């Protein structure tokens, strides 16, 4: 599979503050990649370098093989961006905002209502943006990114501030994009979202990638206990080795219909992040 | 050209919902009609209010509107999104500028109508106004580009606008002011508007306006170089 994003030894500094230090990672075409980290870890900075909004101090950043410092009109047409600051026209309606970008992107306006429906904003089509909640603005910003048939989507915290039902709808939209072969570069501090959606994640802490890989494999790697936690119907919890020795006692519990739940001691991405950095993902860096 | 037209169309929709900007386009034309009809003083030069308000309109409306629109787009990050969407800076400035220019020309047409000019003199009046509006747009674009926020743009645009708009009026009463004002485009545009009925426009006035525009273009280039549009 071809690489959509290639980052090698990338460093970014603002004055004497080093925001990104020797970052190396890659994103393959058609995958959903999650960049996880607390606020201030450098997620948005990396996304800005990759979209050509910021120039790095050192290292290499490539988008579909092209140096991000030299992105031209053709390459930019392949990028859909949802930024942390929405960049919407407050006085215009939801529809008019998208109609304007349909003009800019040279796509038919007929697709606007379909996109609004897919992200749950159909009812607000004629509402002025200044009357929308933060979550709705976030969705509109995502809709704008989806307007053009981009090869890669850069989404900055796409479900931040959204209710669980809407967040699930957004996840469905992203999975649909993956099915269509679109690469998605997601920055988030929601580990559940990352685990559910992403093919690969990078855990970013103070400008350094502390772990990189498939979410399930990362969690498996840090599952040091390798145990099964069996909660019985009488409230007791039994700890079993995660191996053949657990087969017999498990069989007995199951035959006696005493099992309430079975869990492994596999950590979540949040647990892994805490183990590696001593800080939580939701915290400031 | 496609993006320029798209920005132009967006600006049309947006301005009609932005009352604070929109009022600037209609204030002076309405004031001209009102004053021209109601105030008749013996010995007052013909079309006194038409020339006075046309000059003030040229110095105020395009300058403040251009500065406000560019700065607002920068402040709200809409401009950054546009530039990331392959809209070139000249397309954006051209779209916004042509829209403001056209709207100001409509206002100028109302002022021109109040002056009861004939076809030829009316066309010359509109041509002089068009050049004046273009000069104001250039300085407005420079201010908007230099400013990070709309508030900053307003606080810079206000004294600049007052300087250029009121100087032609003040120069009527004070020779020292007149000595300074003669180097400004607004004074020269006002002078040329006064020459419209005779159809003899001073080449020296046109030269000063051209030099002013050149200076504004350099100021805009410097602001763009220093601050960019993001």
PDB file of C-alpha atoms in Angstrom, chain B:
ATOM      1  CA  UNK B   1     -11.602  34.333 -12.212  1.00  0.00           C
ATOM      2  CA  UNK B   2     -13.934  31.570 -11.009  1.00  0.00           C
ATOM      3  CA  UNK B   3     -12.871  32.020  -7.375  1.00  0.00           C
ATOM      4  CA  UNK B   4     -13.045  35.804  -7.664  1.00  0.00           C
ATOM      5  CA  UNK B   5     -16.677  35.551  -8.784  1.00  0.00           C
ATOM      6  CA  UNK B   6     -17.442  33.073  -5.978  1.00  0.00           C
ATOM      7  CA  UNK B   7     -15.990  35.496  -3.391  1.00  0.00           C
ATOM      8  CA  UNK B   8     -17.950  38.336  -5.037  1.00  0.00           C
ATOM      9  CA  UNK B   9     -21.216  36.383  -4.760  1.00  0.00           C
ATOM     10  CA  UNK B  10     -20.519  35.421  -1.166  1.00  0.00           C
ATOM     11  CA  UNK B  11     -19.794  39.055  -0.352  1.00  0.00           C
ATOM     12  CA  UNK B  12     -23.148  40.082  -1.849  1.00  0.00           C
ATOM     13  CA  UNK B  13     -25.004  37.721   0.475  1.00  0.00           C
ATOM     14  CA  UNK B  14     -22.902  38.649   3.483  1.00  0.00           C
ATOM     15  CA  UNK B  15     -23.005  42.455   3.244  1.00  0.00           C
ATOM     16  CA  UNK B  16     -26.784  42.636   3.109  1.00  0.00           C
ATOM     17  CA  UNK B  17     -26.786  40.861   6.483  1.00  0.00           C
ATOM     18  CA  UNK B  18     -24.043  43.090   7.883  1.00  0.00           C
ATOM     19  CA  UNK B  19     -25.894  46.287   8.730  1.00  0.00           C
ATOM     20  CA  UNK B  20     -22.880  48.168  10.113  1.00  0.00           C
ATOM     21  CA  UNK B  21     -21.043  47.835   6.802  1.00  0.00           C
ATOM     22  CA  UNK B  22     -24.114  48.180   4.609  1.00  0.00           C
ATOM     23  CA  UNK B  23     -25.142  51.507   6.152  1.00  0.00           C
ATOM     24  CA  UNK B  24     -21.879  53.078   4.983  1.00  0.00           C
ATOM     25  CA  UNK B  25     -22.870  52.495   1.373  1.00  0.00           C
ATOM     26  CA  UNK B  26     -26.184  54.300   1.666  1.00  0.00           C
ATOM     27  CA  UNK B  27     -25.456  57.001   4.258  1.00  0.00           C
ATOM     28  CA  UNK B  28     -23.746  59.593   2.052  1.00  0.00           C
ATOM     29  CA  UNK B  29     -25.902  59.136  -1.067  1.00  0.00           C
ATOM     30  CA  UNK B  30     -29.003  59.539   1.132  1.00  0.00           C
ATOM     31  CA  UNK B  31     -27.447  62.556   2.877  1.00  0.00           C
ATOM     32  CA  UNK B  32     -26.610  64.146  -0.485  1.00  0.00           C
ATOM     33  CA  UNK B  33     -30.176  63.754  -1.742  1.00  0.00           C
ATOM     34  CA  UNK B  34     -31.522  65.189   1.491  1.00  0.00           C
ATOM     35  CA  UNK B  35     -29.155  68.170   1.775  1.00  0.00           C
ATOM     36  CA  UNK B  36     -29.331  68.970  -1.941  1.00  0.00           C
ATOM     37  CA  UNK B  37     -33.108  69.181  -1.772  1.00  0.00           C
ATOM     38  CA  UNK B  38     -33.503  70.942   1.564  1.00  0.00           C
ATOM     39  CA  UNK B  39     -30.590  73.370   1.974  1.00  0.00           C
ATOM     40  CA  UNK B  40     -30.558  76.275  -0.481  1.00  0.00           C
ATOM     41  CA  UNK B  41     -28.248  79.135   0.555  1.00  0.00           C
ATOM     42  CA  UNK B  42     -27.771  82.178  -1.603  1.00  0.00           C
ATOM     43  CA  UNK B  43     -24.301  82.394  -3.122  1.00  0.00           C
ATOM     44  CA  UNK B  44     -23.597  78.694  -2.498  1.00  0.00           C
ATOM     45  CA  UNK B  45     -21.639  77.163  -5.412  1.00  0.00           C
ATOM     46  CA  UNK B  46     -23.626  74.885  -7.686  1.00  0.00           C
ATOM     47  CA  UNK B  47     -23.537  71.257  -6.574  1.00  0.00           C
ATOM     48  CA  UNK B  48     -21.740  72.234  -3.372  1.00  0.00           C
ATOM     49  CA  UNK B  49     -23.198  69.317  -1.386  1.00  0.00           C
ATOM     50  CA  UNK B  50     -22.806  66.897  -4.291  1.00  0.00           C
ATOM     51  CA  UNK B  51     -19.060  67.549  -4.531  1.00  0.00           C
ATOM     52  CA  UNK B  52     -18.543  67.710  -0.766  1.00  0.00           C
ATOM     53  CA  UNK B  53     -20.379  64.501   0.042  1.00  0.00           C
ATOM     54  CA  UNK B  54     -19.039  62.675  -2.995  1.00  0.00           C
ATOM     55  CA  UNK B  55     -15.494  63.428  -1.790  1.00  0.00           C
ATOM     56  CA  UNK B  56     -16.323  62.330   1.761  1.00  0.00           C
ATOM     57  CA  UNK B  57     -18.064  59.221   0.465  1.00  0.00           C
ATOM     58  CA  UNK B  58     -15.013  58.294  -1.609  1.00  0.00           C
ATOM     59  CA  UNK B  59     -12.719  58.774   1.371  1.00  0.00           C
ATOM     60  CA  UNK B  60     -14.865  56.898   3.860  1.00  0.00           C
ATOM     61  CA  UNK B  61     -17.030  54.045   2.575  1.00  0.00           C
ATOM     62  CA  UNK B  62     -14.590  52.015   0.436  1.00  0.00           C
ATOM     63  CA  UNK B  63     -11.701  52.501   2.849  1.00  0.00           C
ATOM     64  CA  UNK B  64     -13.524  51.393   6.004  1.00  0.00           C
ATOM     65  CA  UNK B  65     -15.462  48.597   4.281  1.00  0.00           C
ATOM     66  CA  UNK B  66     -12.393  47.077   2.657  1.00  0.00           C
ATOM     67  CA  UNK B  67     -10.373  47.269   5.882  1.00  0.00           C
ATOM     68  CA  UNK B  68     -13.247  45.813   7.921  1.00  0.00           C
ATOM     69  CA  UNK B  69     -13.998  42.929   5.545  1.00  0.00           C
ATOM     70  CA  UNK B  70     -10.349  41.841   5.151  1.00  0.00           C
ATOM     71  CA  UNK B  71      -9.647  42.116   8.893  1.00  0.00           C
ATOM     72  CA  UNK B  72     -12.839  40.237   9.801  1.00  0.00           C
ATOM     73  CA  UNK B  73     -11.922  37.393   7.475  1.00  0.00           C
ATOM     74  CA  UNK B  74      -8.487  37.223   9.073  1.00  0.00           C
ATOM     75  CA  UNK B  75      -9.864  37.357  12.606  1.00  0.00           C
ATOM     76  CA  UNK B  76     -12.470  34.635  12.001  1.00  0.00           C
ATOM     77  CA  UNK B  77      -9.996  32.372  10.176  1.00  0.00           C
ATOM     78  CA  UNK B  78     -12.301  32.250   7.153  1.00  0.00           C
ATOM     79  CA  UNK B  79      -9.491  33.690   5.076  1.00  0.00           C
ATOM     80  CA  UNK B  80      -7.120  30.921   6.146  1.00  0.00           C
ATOM     81  CA  UNK B  81      -9.686  28.313   5.079  1.00  0.00           C
ATOM     82  CA  UNK B  82     -10.093  30.100   1.755  1.00  0.00           C
ATOM     83  CA  UNK B  83      -6.368  30.196   1.092  1.00  0.00           C
ATOM     84  CA  UNK B  84      -6.131  26.509   1.999  1.00  0.00           C
ATOM     85  CA  UNK B  85      -8.936  25.916  -0.508  1.00  0.00           C
ATOM     86  CA  UNK B  86      -6.745  27.201  -3.327  1.00  0.00           C
ATOM     87  CA  UNK B  87      -8.210  30.706  -3.400  1.00  0.00           C
ATOM     88  CA  UNK B  88      -5.286  32.969  -4.284  1.00  0.00           C
ATOM     89  CA  UNK B  89      -4.790  36.209  -2.336  1.00  0.00           C
ATOM     90  CA  UNK B  90      -5.413  38.306  -5.462  1.00  0.00           C
ATOM     91  CA  UNK B  91      -8.654  36.400  -6.127  1.00  0.00           C
ATOM     92  CA  UNK B  92      -9.889  37.089  -2.618  1.00  0.00           C
ATOM     93  CA  UNK B  93      -8.892  40.761  -2.680  1.00  0.00           C
ATOM     94  CA  UNK B  94     -10.248  41.107  -6.195  1.00  0.00           C
ATOM     95  CA  UNK B  95     -13.594  39.543  -5.214  1.00  0.00           C
ATOM     96  CA  UNK B  96     -14.042  41.685  -2.126  1.00  0.00           C
ATOM     97  CA  UNK B  97     -12.605  44.805  -3.763  1.00  0.00           C
ATOM     98  CA  UNK B  98     -14.699  44.578  -6.935  1.00  0.00           C
ATOM     99  CA  UNK B  99     -17.825  44.059  -4.869  1.00  0.00           C
ATOM    100  CA  UNK B 100     -17.156  47.118  -2.669  1.00  0.00           C
ATOM    101  CA  UNK B 101     -16.132  49.139  -5.717  1.00  0.00           C
ATOM    102  CA  UNK B 102     -19.370  48.257  -7.525  1.00  0.00           C
ATOM    103  CA  UNK B 103     -21.561  48.996  -4.518  1.00  0.00           C
ATOM    104  CA  UNK B 104     -19.787  52.336  -4.000  1.00  0.00           C
ATOM    105  CA  UNK B 105     -20.290  53.123  -7.676  1.00  0.00           C
ATOM    106  CA  UNK B 106     -24.029  52.570  -7.223  1.00  0.00           C
ATOM    107  CA  UNK B 107     -23.933  55.045  -4.338  1.00  0.00           C
ATOM    108  CA  UNK B 108     -21.897  57.433  -6.485  1.00  0.00           C
ATOM    109  CA  UNK B 109     -24.523  57.123  -9.239  1.00  0.00           C
ATOM    110  CA  UNK B 110     -27.162  58.305  -6.776  1.00  0.00           C
ATOM    111  CA  UNK B 111     -24.943  61.284  -5.832  1.00  0.00           C
ATOM    112  CA  UNK B 112     -24.340  61.948  -9.544  1.00  0.00           C
ATOM    113  CA  UNK B 113     -28.090  61.906 -10.188  1.00  0.00           C
ATOM    114  CA  UNK B 114     -28.538  64.474  -7.417  1.00  0.00           C
ATOM    115  CA  UNK B 115     -26.104  66.719  -9.322  1.00  0.00           C
ATOM    116  CA  UNK B 116     -28.307  66.783 -12.436  1.00  0.00           C
ATOM    117  CA  UNK B 117     -25.340  66.314 -14.769  1.00  0.00           C
ATOM    118  CA  UNK B 118     -25.698  65.731 -18.484  1.00  0.00           C
ATOM    119  CA  UNK B 119     -24.597  62.460 -20.084  1.00  0.00           C
ATOM    120  CA  UNK B 120     -20.985  63.482 -20.768  1.00  0.00           C
ATOM    121  CA  UNK B 121     -20.413  65.344 -17.520  1.00  0.00           C
ATOM    122  CA  UNK B 122     -22.157  62.538 -15.641  1.00  0.00           C
ATOM    123  CA  UNK B 123     -19.828  59.973 -17.161  1.00  0.00           C
ATOM    124  CA  UNK B 124     -16.776  62.085 -16.270  1.00  0.00           C
ATOM    125  CA  UNK B 125     -18.129  62.479 -12.728  1.00  0.00           C
ATOM    126  CA  UNK B 126     -18.465  58.678 -12.456  1.00  0.00           C
ATOM    127  CA  UNK B 127     -14.991  58.133 -13.937  1.00  0.00           C
ATOM    128  CA  UNK B 128     -13.373  60.488 -11.403  1.00  0.00           C
ATOM    129  CA  UNK B 129     -15.353  58.827  -8.602  1.00  0.00           C
ATOM    130  CA  UNK B 130     -14.290  55.368  -9.814  1.00  0.00           C
ATOM    131  CA  UNK B 131     -10.608  56.301  -9.580  1.00  0.00           C
ATOM    132  CA  UNK B 132     -11.101  57.810  -6.110  1.00  0.00           C
ATOM    133  CA  UNK B 133     -12.879  54.693  -4.863  1.00  0.00           C
ATOM    134  CA  UNK B 134     -10.053  52.552  -6.238  1.00  0.00           C
ATOM    135  CA  UNK B 135      -7.481  54.623  -4.315  1.00  0.00           C
ATOM    136  CA  UNK B 136      -9.494  54.260  -1.101  1.00  0.00           C
ATOM    137  CA  UNK B 137      -9.801  50.501  -1.672  1.00  0.00           C
ATOM    138  CA  UNK B 138      -6.023  50.220  -1.904  1.00  0.00           C
ATOM    139  CA  UNK B 139      -5.432  51.966   1.423  1.00  0.00           C
ATOM    140  CA  UNK B 140      -8.324  49.976   2.973  1.00  0.00           C
ATOM    141  CA  UNK B 141      -6.764  46.728   1.778  1.00  0.00           C
ATOM    142  CA  UNK B 142      -3.415  47.775   3.277  1.00  0.00           C
ATOM    143  CA  UNK B 143      -5.052  48.497   6.655  1.00  0.00           C
ATOM    144  CA  UNK B 144      -7.063  45.266   6.596  1.00  0.00           C
ATOM    145  CA  UNK B 145      -3.993  43.222   5.706  1.00  0.00           C
ATOM    146  CA  UNK B 146      -1.914  44.858   8.413  1.00  0.00           C
ATOM    147  CA  UNK B 147      -4.592  44.324  11.103  1.00  0.00           C
ATOM    148  CA  UNK B 148      -5.014  41.088  13.003  1.00  0.00           C
ATOM    149  CA  UNK B 149      -8.544  41.879  14.157  1.00  0.00           C
ATOM    150  CA  UNK B 150     -11.496  43.919  13.009  1.00  0.00           C
ATOM    151  CA  UNK B 151     -11.125  46.124  16.093  1.00  0.00           C
ATOM    152  CA  UNK B 152      -7.526  46.901  15.160  1.00  0.00           C
ATOM    153  CA  UNK B 153      -8.581  47.673  11.583  1.00  0.00           C
ATOM    154  CA  UNK B 154     -11.281  50.058  12.781  1.00  0.00           C
ATOM    155  CA  UNK B 155      -8.928  51.905  15.096  1.00  0.00           C
ATOM    156  CA  UNK B 156      -6.423  52.409  12.265  1.00  0.00           C
ATOM    157  CA  UNK B 157      -9.006  53.100   9.549  1.00  0.00           C
ATOM    158  CA  UNK B 158     -10.922  55.726  11.526  1.00  0.00           C
ATOM    159  CA  UNK B 159      -8.190  58.413  11.769  1.00  0.00           C
ATOM    160  CA  UNK B 160      -6.960  57.659   8.227  1.00  0.00           C
ATOM    161  CA  UNK B 161     -10.486  57.925   6.867  1.00  0.00           C
ATOM    162  CA  UNK B 162     -11.133  61.169   8.776  1.00  0.00           C
ATOM    163  CA  UNK B 163      -7.860  62.625   7.545  1.00  0.00           C
ATOM    164  CA  UNK B 164      -8.648  61.975   3.897  1.00  0.00           C
ATOM    165  CA  UNK B 165     -12.372  62.746   4.099  1.00  0.00           C
ATOM    166  CA  UNK B 166     -12.354  65.947   6.121  1.00  0.00           C
ATOM    167  CA  UNK B 167      -9.196  67.477   4.728  1.00  0.00           C
ATOM    168  CA  UNK B 168     -10.881  68.721   1.502  1.00  0.00           C
ATOM    169  CA  UNK B 169     -13.583  70.428   3.584  1.00  0.00           C
ATOM    170  CA  UNK B 170     -11.147  71.929   6.107  1.00  0.00           C
ATOM    171  CA  UNK B 171      -8.886  73.161   3.319  1.00  0.00           C
ATOM    172  CA  UNK B 172     -11.703  75.509   2.236  1.00  0.00           C
ATOM    173  CA  UNK B 173     -11.298  77.445   5.481  1.00  0.00           C
ATOM    174  CA  UNK B 174      -7.577  77.261   6.212  1.00  0.00           C
ATOM    175  CA  UNK B 175      -4.680  77.905   3.848  1.00  0.00           C
ATOM    176  CA  UNK B 176      -2.160  75.899   5.864  1.00  0.00           C
ATOM    177  CA  UNK B 177      -4.462  72.886   5.749  1.00  0.00           C
ATOM    178  CA  UNK B 178      -4.981  73.531   2.041  1.00  0.00           C
ATOM    179  CA  UNK B 179      -1.203  73.438   1.564  1.00  0.00           C
ATOM    180  CA  UNK B 180      -1.074  69.957   3.080  1.00  0.00           C
ATOM    181  CA  UNK B 181      -4.330  68.750   1.538  1.00  0.00           C
ATOM    182  CA  UNK B 182      -3.183  69.441  -2.002  1.00  0.00           C
ATOM    183  CA  UNK B 183      -0.926  66.397  -1.806  1.00  0.00           C
ATOM    184  CA  UNK B 184      -3.777  64.055  -0.942  1.00  0.00           C
ATOM    185  CA  UNK B 185      -5.878  62.142  -3.433  1.00  0.00           C
ATOM    186  CA  UNK B 186      -9.145  63.092  -1.738  1.00  0.00           C
ATOM    187  CA  UNK B 187      -8.433  66.830  -2.120  1.00  0.00           C
ATOM    188  CA  UNK B 188      -7.548  66.334  -5.763  1.00  0.00           C
ATOM    189  CA  UNK B 189     -10.587  64.137  -6.421  1.00  0.00           C
ATOM    190  CA  UNK B 190     -12.746  66.848  -4.838  1.00  0.00           C
ATOM    191  CA  UNK B 191     -11.048  69.430  -7.042  1.00  0.00           C
ATOM    192  CA  UNK B 192     -11.598  67.318 -10.149  1.00  0.00           C
ATOM    193  CA  UNK B 193     -15.266  66.801  -9.268  1.00  0.00           C
ATOM    194  CA  UNK B 194     -15.556  70.593  -9.120  1.00  0.00           C
ATOM    195  CA  UNK B 195     -14.059  70.754 -12.632  1.00  0.00           C
ATOM    196  CA  UNK B 196     -16.508  68.203 -14.062  1.00  0.00           C
ATOM    197  CA  UNK B 197     -19.053  70.728 -15.452  1.00  0.00           C
ATOM    198  CA  UNK B 198     -16.298  72.386 -17.520  1.00  0.00           C
ATOM    199  CA  UNK B 199     -14.979  68.979 -18.633  1.00  0.00           C
ATOM    200  CA  UNK B 200     -11.461  70.287 -18.084  1.00  0.00           C
ATOM    201  CA  UNK B 201      -9.741  68.164 -15.492  1.00  0.00           C
ATOM    202  CA  UNK B 202      -6.348  69.317 -14.258  1.00  0.00           C
ATOM    203  CA  UNK B 203      -3.524  66.969 -15.216  1.00  0.00           C
ATOM    204  CA  UNK B 204      -1.655  67.992 -12.070  1.00  0.00           C
ATOM    205  CA  UNK B 205      -4.585  66.655  -9.997  1.00  0.00           C
ATOM    206  CA  UNK B 206      -4.542  63.383 -11.941  1.00  0.00           C
ATOM    207  CA  UNK B 207      -0.796  63.138 -11.360  1.00  0.00           C
ATOM    208  CA  UNK B 208      -1.144  63.584  -7.590  1.00  0.00           C
ATOM    209  CA  UNK B 209      -3.920  60.975  -7.464  1.00  0.00           C
ATOM    210  CA  UNK B 210      -1.674  58.564  -9.408  1.00  0.00           C
ATOM    211  CA  UNK B 211       1.226  59.159  -7.003  1.00  0.00           C
ATOM    212  CA  UNK B 212      -1.127  58.625  -4.025  1.00  0.00           C
ATOM    213  CA  UNK B 213      -2.296  55.333  -5.518  1.00  0.00           C
ATOM    214  CA  UNK B 214       1.270  54.245  -6.068  1.00  0.00           C
ATOM    215  CA  UNK B 215       2.108  55.003  -2.431  1.00  0.00           C
ATOM    216  CA  UNK B 216      -0.968  53.043  -1.278  1.00  0.00           C
ATOM    217  CA  UNK B 217       0.006  50.115  -3.486  1.00  0.00           C
ATOM    218  CA  UNK B 218       3.491  50.128  -1.922  1.00  0.00           C
ATOM    219  CA  UNK B 219       1.929  50.313   1.563  1.00  0.00           C
ATOM    220  CA  UNK B 220      -0.316  47.375   0.709  1.00  0.00           C
ATOM    221  CA  UNK B 221       2.641  45.368  -0.612  1.00  0.00           C
ATOM    222  CA  UNK B 222       4.584  46.133   2.585  1.00  0.00           C
ATOM    223  CA  UNK B 223       1.631  45.107   4.789  1.00  0.00           C
ATOM    224  CA  UNK B 224       1.173  41.928   2.754  1.00  0.00           C
ATOM    225  CA  UNK B 225       4.885  41.139   2.960  1.00  0.00           C
ATOM    226  CA  UNK B 226       4.955  41.697   6.731  1.00  0.00           C
ATOM    227  CA  UNK B 227       1.639  40.204   7.823  1.00  0.00           C
ATOM    228  CA  UNK B 228       0.323  38.176   4.889  1.00  0.00           C
ATOM    229  CA  UNK B 229      -3.342  37.330   4.714  1.00  0.00           C
ATOM    230  CA  UNK B 230      -3.375  34.513   7.284  1.00  0.00           C
TER     231      UNK B 230
END
